[in-house]
Short mmCIF file of C-alpha atoms and ligand atoms in Angstrom, two decimals:
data_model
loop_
_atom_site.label_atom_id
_atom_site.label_comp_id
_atom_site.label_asym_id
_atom_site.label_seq_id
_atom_site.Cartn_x
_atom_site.Cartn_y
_atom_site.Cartn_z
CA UNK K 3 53.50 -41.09 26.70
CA UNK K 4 52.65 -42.37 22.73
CA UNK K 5 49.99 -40.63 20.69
CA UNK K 6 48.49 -41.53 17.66
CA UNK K 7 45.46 -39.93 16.07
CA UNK K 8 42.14 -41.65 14.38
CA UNK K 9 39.29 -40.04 13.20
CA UNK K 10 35.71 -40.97 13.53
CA UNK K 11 33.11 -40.96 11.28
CA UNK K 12 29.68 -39.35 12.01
CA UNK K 13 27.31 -37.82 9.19
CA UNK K 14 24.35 -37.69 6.61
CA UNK K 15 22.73 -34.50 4.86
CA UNK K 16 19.67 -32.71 5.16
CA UNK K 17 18.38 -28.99 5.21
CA UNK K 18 19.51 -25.80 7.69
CA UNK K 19 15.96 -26.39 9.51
CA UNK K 20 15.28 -22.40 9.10
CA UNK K 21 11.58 -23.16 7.63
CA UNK K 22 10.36 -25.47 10.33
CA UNK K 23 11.68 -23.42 13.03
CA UNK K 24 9.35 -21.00 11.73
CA UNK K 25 6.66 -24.09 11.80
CA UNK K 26 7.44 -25.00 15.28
CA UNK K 27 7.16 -21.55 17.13
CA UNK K 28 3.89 -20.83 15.27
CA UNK K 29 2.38 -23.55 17.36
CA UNK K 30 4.65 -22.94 20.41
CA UNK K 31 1.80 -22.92 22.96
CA UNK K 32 0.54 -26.26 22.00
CA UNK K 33 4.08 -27.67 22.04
CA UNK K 34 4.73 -26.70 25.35
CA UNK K 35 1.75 -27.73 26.40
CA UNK K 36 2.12 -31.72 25.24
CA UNK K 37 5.60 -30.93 26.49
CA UNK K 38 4.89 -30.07 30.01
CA UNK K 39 1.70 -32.44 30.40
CA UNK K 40 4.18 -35.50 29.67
CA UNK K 41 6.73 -34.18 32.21
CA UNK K 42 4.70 -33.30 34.68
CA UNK K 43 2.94 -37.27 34.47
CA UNK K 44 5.96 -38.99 33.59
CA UNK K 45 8.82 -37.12 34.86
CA UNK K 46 11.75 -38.88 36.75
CA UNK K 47 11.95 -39.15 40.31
CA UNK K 48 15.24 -37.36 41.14
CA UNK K 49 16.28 -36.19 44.47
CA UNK K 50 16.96 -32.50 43.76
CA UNK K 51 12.98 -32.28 42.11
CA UNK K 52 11.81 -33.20 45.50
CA UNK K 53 11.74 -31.49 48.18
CA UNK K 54 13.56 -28.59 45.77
CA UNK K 55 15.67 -25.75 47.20
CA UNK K 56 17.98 -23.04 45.50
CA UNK K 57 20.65 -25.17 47.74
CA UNK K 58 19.61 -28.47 46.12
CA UNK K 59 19.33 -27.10 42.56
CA UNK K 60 22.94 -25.47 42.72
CA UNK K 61 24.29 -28.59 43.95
CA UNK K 62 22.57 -31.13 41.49
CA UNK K 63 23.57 -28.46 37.90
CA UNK K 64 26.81 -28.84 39.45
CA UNK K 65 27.37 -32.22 39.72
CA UNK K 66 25.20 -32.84 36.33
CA UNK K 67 27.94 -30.29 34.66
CA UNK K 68 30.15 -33.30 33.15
CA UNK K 69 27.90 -36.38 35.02
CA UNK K 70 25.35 -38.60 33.96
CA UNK K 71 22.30 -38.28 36.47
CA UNK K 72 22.66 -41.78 36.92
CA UNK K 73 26.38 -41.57 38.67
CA UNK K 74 25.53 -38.01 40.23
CA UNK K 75 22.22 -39.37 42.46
CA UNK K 76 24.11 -41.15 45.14
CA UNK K 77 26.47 -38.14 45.06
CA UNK K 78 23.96 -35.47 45.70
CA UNK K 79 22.28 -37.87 48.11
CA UNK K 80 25.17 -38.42 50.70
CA UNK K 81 26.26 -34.70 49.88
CA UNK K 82 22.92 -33.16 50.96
CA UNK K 83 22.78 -34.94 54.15
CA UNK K 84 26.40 -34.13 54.87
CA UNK K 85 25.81 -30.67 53.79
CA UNK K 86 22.22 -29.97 53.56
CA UNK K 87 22.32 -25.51 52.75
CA UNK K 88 25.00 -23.32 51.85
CA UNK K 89 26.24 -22.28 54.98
CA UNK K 90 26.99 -26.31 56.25
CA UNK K 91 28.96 -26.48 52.91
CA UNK K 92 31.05 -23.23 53.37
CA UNK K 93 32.19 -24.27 56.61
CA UNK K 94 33.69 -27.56 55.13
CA UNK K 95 37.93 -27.88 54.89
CA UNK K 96 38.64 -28.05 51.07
CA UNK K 97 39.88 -31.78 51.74
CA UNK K 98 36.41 -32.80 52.93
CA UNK K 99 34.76 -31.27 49.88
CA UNK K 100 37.13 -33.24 47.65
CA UNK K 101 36.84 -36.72 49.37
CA UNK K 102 33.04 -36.07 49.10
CA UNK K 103 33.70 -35.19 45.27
CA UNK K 104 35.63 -37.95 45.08
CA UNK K 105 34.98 -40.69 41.97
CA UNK K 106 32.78 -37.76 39.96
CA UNK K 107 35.83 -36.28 37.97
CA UNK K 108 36.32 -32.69 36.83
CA UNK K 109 36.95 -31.87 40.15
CA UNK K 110 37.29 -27.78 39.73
CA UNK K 111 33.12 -28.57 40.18
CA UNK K 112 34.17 -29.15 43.99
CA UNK K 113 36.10 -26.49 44.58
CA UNK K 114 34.12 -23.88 42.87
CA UNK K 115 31.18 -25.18 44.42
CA UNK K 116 32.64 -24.64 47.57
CA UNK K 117 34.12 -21.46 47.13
CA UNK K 118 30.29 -20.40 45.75
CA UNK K 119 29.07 -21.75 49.02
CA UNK K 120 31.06 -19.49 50.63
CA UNK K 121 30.27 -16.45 49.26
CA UNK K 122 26.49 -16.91 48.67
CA UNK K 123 26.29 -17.52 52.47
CA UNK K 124 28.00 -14.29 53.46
CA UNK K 125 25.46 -12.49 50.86
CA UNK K 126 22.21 -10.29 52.61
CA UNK K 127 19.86 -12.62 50.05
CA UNK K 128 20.59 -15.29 47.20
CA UNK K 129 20.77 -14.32 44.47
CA UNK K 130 18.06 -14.19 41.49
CA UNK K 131 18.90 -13.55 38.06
CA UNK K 132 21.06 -15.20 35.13
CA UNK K 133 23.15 -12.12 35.17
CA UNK K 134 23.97 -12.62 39.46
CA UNK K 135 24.31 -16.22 39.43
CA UNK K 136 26.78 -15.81 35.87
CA UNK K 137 29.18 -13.75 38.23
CA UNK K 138 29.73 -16.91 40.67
CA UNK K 139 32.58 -19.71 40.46
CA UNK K 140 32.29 -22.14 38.32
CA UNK K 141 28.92 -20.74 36.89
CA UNK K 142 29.02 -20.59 33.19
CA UNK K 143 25.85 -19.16 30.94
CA UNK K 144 24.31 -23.13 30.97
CA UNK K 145 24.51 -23.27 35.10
CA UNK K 146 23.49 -19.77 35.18
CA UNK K 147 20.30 -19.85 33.36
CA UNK K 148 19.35 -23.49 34.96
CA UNK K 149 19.38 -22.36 38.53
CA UNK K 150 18.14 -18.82 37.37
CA UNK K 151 14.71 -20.69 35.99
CA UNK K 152 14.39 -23.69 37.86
CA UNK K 153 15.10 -22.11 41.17
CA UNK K 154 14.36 -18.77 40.66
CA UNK K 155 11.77 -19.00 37.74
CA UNK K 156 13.51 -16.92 35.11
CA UNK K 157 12.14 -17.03 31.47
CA UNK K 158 15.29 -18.10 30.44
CA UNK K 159 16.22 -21.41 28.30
CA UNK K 160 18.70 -23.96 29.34
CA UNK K 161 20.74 -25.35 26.02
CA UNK K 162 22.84 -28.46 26.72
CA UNK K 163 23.44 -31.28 24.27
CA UNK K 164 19.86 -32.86 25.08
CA UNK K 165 18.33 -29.70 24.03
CA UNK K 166 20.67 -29.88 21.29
CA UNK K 167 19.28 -32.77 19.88
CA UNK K 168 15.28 -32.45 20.71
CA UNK K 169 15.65 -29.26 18.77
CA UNK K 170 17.58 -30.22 15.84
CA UNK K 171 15.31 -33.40 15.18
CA UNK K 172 12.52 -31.14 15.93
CA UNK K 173 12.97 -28.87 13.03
CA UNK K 174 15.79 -31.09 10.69
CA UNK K 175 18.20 -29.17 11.16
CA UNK K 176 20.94 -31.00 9.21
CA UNK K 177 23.80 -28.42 9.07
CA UNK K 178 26.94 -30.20 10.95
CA UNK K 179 28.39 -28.45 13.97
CA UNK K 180 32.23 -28.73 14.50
CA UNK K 181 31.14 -29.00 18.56
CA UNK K 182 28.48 -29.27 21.36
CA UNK K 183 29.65 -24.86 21.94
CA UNK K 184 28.70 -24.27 18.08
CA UNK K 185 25.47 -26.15 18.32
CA UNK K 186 24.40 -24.75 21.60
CA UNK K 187 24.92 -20.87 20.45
CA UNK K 188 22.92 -22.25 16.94
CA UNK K 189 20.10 -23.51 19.08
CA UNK K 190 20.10 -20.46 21.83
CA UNK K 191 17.68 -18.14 20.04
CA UNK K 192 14.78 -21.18 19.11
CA UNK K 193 15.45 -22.34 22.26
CA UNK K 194 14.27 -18.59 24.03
CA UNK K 195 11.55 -18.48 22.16
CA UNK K 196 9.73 -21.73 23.26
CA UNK K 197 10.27 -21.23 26.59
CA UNK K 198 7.27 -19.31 28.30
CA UNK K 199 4.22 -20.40 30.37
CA UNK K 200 4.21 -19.96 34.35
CA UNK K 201 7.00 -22.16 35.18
CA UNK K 202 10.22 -21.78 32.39
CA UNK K 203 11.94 -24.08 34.76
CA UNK K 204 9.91 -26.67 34.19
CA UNK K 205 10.05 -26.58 30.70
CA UNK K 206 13.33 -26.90 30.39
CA UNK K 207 13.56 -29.69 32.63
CA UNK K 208 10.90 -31.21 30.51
CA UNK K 209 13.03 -30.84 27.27
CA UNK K 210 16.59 -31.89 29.09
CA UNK K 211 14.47 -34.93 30.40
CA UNK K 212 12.95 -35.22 26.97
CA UNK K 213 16.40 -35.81 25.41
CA UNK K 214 17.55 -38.03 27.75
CA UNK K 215 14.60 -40.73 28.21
CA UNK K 216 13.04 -40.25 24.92
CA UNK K 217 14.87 -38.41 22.08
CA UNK K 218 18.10 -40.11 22.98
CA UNK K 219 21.10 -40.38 20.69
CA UNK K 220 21.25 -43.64 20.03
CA UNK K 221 17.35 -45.34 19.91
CA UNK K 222 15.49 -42.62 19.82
CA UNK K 223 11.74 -43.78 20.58
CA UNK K 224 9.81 -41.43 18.64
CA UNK K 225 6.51 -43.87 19.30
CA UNK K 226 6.48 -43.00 22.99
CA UNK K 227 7.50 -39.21 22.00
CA UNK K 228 4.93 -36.44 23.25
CA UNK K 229 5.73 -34.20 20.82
CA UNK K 230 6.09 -36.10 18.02
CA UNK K 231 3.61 -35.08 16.35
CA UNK K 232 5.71 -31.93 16.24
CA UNK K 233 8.68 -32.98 14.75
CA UNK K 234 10.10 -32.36 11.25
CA UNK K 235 12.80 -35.18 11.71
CA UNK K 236 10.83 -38.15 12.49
CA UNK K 237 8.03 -36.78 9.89
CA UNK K 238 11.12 -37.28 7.69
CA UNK K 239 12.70 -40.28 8.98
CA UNK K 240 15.58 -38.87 10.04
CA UNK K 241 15.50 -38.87 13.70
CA UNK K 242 18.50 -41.07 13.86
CA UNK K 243 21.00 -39.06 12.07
CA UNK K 244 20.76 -35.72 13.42
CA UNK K 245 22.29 -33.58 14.30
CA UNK K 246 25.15 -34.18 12.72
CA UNK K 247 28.49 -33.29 14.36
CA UNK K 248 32.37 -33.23 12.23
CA UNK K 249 34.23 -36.23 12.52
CA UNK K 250 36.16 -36.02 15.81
CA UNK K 251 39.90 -36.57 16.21
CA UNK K 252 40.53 -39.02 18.85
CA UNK K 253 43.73 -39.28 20.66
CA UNK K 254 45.28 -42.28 22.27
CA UNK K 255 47.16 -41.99 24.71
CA UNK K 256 49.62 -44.55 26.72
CA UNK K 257 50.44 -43.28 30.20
CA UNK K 258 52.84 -45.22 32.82
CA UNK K 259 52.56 -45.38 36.12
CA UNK K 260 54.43 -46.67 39.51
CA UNK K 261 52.71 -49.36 41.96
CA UNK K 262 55.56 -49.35 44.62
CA UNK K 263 54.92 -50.79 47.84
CA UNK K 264 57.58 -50.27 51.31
CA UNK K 265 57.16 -51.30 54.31
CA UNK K 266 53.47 -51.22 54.11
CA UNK K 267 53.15 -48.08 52.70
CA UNK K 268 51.86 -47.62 48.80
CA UNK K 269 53.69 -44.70 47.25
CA UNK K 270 51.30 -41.69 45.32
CA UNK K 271 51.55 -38.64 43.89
CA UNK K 272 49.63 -35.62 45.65
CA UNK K 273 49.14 -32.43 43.25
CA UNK K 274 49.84 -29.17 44.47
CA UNK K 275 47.09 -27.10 45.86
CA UNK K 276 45.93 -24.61 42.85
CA UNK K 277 47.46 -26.88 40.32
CA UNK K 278 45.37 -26.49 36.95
CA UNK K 279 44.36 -30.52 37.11
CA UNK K 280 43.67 -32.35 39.91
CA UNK K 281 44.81 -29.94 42.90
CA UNK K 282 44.96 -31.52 46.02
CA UNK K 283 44.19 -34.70 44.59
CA UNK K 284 45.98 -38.37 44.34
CA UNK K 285 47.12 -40.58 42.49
CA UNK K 286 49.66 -43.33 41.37
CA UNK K 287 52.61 -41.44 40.08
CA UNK K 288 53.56 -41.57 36.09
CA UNK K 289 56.47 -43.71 36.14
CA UNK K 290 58.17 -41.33 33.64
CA UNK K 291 60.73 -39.47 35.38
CA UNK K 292 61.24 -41.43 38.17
CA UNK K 293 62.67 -44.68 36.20
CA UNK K 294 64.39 -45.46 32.92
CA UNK K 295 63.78 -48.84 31.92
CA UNK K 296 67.64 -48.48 31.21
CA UNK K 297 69.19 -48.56 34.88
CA UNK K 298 68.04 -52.28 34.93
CA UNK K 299 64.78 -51.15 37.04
CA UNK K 300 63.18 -54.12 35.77
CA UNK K 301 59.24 -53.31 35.14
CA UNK K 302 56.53 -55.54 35.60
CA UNK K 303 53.14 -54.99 34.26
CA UNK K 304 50.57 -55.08 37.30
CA UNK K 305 47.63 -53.86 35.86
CA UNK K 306 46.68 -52.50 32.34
CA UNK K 307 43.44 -50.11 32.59
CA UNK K 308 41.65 -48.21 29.76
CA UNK K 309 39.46 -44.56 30.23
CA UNK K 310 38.19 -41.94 27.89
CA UNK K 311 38.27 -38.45 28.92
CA UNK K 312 36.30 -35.61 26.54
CA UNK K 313 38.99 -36.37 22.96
CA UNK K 314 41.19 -38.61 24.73
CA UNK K 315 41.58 -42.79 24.88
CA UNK K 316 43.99 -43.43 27.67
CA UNK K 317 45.54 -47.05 28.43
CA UNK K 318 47.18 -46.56 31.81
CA UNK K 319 49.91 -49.45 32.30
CA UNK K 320 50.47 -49.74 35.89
CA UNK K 321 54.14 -50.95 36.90
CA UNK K 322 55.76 -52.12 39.48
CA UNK K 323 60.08 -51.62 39.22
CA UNK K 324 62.75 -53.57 41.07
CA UNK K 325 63.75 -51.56 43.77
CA UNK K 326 67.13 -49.85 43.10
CA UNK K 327 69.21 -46.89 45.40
CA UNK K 328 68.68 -44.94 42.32
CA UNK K 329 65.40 -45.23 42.88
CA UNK K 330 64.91 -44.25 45.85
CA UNK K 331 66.92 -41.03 46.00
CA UNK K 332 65.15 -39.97 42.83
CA UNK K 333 61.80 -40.44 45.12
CA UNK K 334 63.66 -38.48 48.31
CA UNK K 335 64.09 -35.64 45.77
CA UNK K 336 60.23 -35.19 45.11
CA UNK K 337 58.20 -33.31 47.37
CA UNK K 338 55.22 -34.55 45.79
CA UNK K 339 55.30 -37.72 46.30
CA UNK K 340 54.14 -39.43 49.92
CA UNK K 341 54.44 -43.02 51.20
CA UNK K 342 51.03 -43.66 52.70
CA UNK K 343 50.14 -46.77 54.61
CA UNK K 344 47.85 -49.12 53.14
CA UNK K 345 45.48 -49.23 55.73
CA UNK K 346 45.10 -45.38 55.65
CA UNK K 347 44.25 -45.03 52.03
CA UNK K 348 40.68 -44.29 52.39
CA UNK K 349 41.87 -41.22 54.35
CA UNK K 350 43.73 -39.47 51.25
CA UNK K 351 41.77 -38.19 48.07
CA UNK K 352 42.11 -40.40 45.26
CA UNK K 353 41.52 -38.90 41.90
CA UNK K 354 37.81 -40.81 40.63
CA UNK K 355 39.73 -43.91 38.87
CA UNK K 356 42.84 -44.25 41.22
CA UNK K 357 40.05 -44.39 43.92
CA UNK K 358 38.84 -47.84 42.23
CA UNK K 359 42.12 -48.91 40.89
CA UNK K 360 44.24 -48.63 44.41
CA UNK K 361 41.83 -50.17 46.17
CA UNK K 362 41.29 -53.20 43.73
CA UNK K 363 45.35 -53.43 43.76
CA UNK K 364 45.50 -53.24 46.98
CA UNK K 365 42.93 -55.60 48.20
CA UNK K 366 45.39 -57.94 45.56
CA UNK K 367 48.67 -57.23 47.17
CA UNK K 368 47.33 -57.94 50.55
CA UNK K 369 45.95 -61.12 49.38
CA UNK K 370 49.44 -62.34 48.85
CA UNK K 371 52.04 -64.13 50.77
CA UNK K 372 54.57 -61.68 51.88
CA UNK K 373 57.11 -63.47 49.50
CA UNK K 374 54.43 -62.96 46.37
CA UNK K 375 53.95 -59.16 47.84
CA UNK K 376 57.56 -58.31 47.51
CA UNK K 377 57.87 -59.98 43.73
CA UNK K 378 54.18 -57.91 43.29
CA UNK K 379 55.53 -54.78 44.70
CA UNK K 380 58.79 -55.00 42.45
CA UNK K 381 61.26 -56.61 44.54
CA UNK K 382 63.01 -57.38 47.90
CA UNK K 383 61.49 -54.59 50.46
N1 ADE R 6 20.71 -32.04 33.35
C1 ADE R 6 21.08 -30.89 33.90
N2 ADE R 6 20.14 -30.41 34.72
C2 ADE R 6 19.13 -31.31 34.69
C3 ADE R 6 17.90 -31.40 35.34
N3 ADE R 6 17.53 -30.44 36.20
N4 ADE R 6 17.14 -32.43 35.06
C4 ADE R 6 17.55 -33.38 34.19
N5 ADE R 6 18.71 -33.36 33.56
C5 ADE R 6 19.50 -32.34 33.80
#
């Protein structure tokens, strides 16, 4: 693995944003009413709104954690029909909760959702508050306080880095944050005191959606903003440059891996169950380790494929070695590696991008003459 480091620019001053908070919450009511009249005519259509359940609204802030709604809709879809209330999901094997997960990343979401399932459905009633949902797996103080108010309709405010942003444009805040954790605890206390009205829930639905259709980060489109008569950046022109984050140090990162083909069978790497990544999961195995370019196991490039991940730029070269009895005694000595057919790979859970780069190499290799599959598959098999 190489790493080098570049940093990337992001910036522009303006002022802390103290005076027009003051602004703002002095005509709170008629904020949140624009606010909620625009969501409630022009909100999305998104399967956990409608029909909505605590179920539904644990599964969907889960799966929105680290996921575009976008990607998560088909997830929540299938999952809700597989497992459509708690009790269906805590009697699931941990496998089938991963292969379901499968392709959405960060996949301690899965597990902790399951593991929630489990012990919500044992409990005499759900529960209620930000405080009893906080004590939960995998519920943090964001999770907490959206299922608390959209589910359970506590006056509580959801911060995430779409509230982030409505609020910082709303009141020019041009201080720079050195992450989205800094800028959320900054925004926590304005963000409490516009929420009110019957349904808190709603509202902060209304100002996640707001930052995602309308106040977005790049484009905002302040004309077809309903509270923009409201807001302190674009009265300033400055909706496009705030808020304003440090530069971030971005990593890159080259990783190796092994596409080795025997008899049929494509060899992975499966990590161990309660392993801090990945658990359970997956996926082509890093080539370092298990060949040194030195012993003559000749590598040929088979794919090259690029991903970010949070600070990280990763090319992932994918390899394919000659086969060598070196080789294949220093595979015999792992016990976490498996040879699994290639017509059986669906059955086995593939990490999110392993899932789509197996399957693309694989429909590849079985394209081939058996002659072109053995140079493909690095060598006489
Ligand atoms: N992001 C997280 N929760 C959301 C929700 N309920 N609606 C829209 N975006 C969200």
């Amino acid at each position: 693995m190489t790493r080098q480091t570049k940093r990337v620019a992001v910036a522009g001053p303006v002022g802390t944003g103290g005076e027009m908070a003051a602004v703002l919450l002095g005509r709170a009511v008629a904020f949140r009413r624009a606010l909620g009249t625009w969501f409630a005519a022009s909100q999305r259509r998104l399967p956990w709104r409608a029909p909505r359940s605590v179920y539904r609204t644990v599964v969907s802030e889960f799966m929105l954690q680290q996921t575009q709604v976008e990607t998560a809709t088909p997830y929540f879809l299938s999952w809700v029909r597989r497992w459509p209330d708690f009790g269906a999901l805590a009697g699931a094997s941990p496998e089938e909760v991963l292969r379901e997960w499968a392709g959405l990343g960060y996949y301690n979401r899965a597990r902790n959702l399951h593991r929630l399932a489990g012990i919500v459905s044992a409990l005499p009633a759900l529960p209620r508050t930000v405080g009893e949902w906080e004590r939960l797996p995998g519920v943090g103080p964001y999770t907490a306080a959206a299922i608390a108010s959209i589910a359970c309709g506590e006056r509580v405010a959801v911060v995430d880095g779409n509230v982030v942003r409505v609020l910082a444009r709303l009141v020019a805040d041009g201080r720079e944050f050195r992450s989205n954790g800094d800028a959320v605890t900054a925004f926590a206390a304005l963000a409490q005191a516009l929420v009110g009205g019957d349904d808190p829930g709603a509202h902060n639905e209304a100002m996640m959606e707001l930052g995602a259709v309308c106040c977005r980060r790049q484009g905002a489109r302040c004309g077809a903003c309903p509270v923009a008569s409201f807001c302190a950046a674009r009265a300033g022109g400055l909706a496009g440059r705030l808020p304003r984050f440090a530069p971030r140090v971005v990593e890159q990162v080259v990783v190796r891996r092994l596409w080795l083909v025997r008899a049929g069978r494509l060899l992975l790497c499966r990590y161990a169950e309660g392993a801090r990544r990945l658990s359970g999961l997956h996926e082509l195995p890093l080539a370092q380790g298990l060949v040194a370019d030195a012993d003559g196991e000749l590598a040929v490039l088979v794919a090259r494929k690029r991903r970010s991940i949070s600070q990280q730029r990763i090319v992932e070269e994918i390899v394919s070695m000659r086969w060598s009895a070196a080789l294949g005694s220093r595979i015999a000595g792992r016990t976490d590696l498996q040879w699994v057919p290639l017509g059986e790979l669906d059955a086995v859970a593939l990490s999110g991008p392993h899932r789509r780069w197996v399957r693309e190499l694989a429909g590849s290799f079985l394209a081939l003459t058996t002659e072109a599959q053995g140079a493909f598959s690095g060598g006489v098999q």
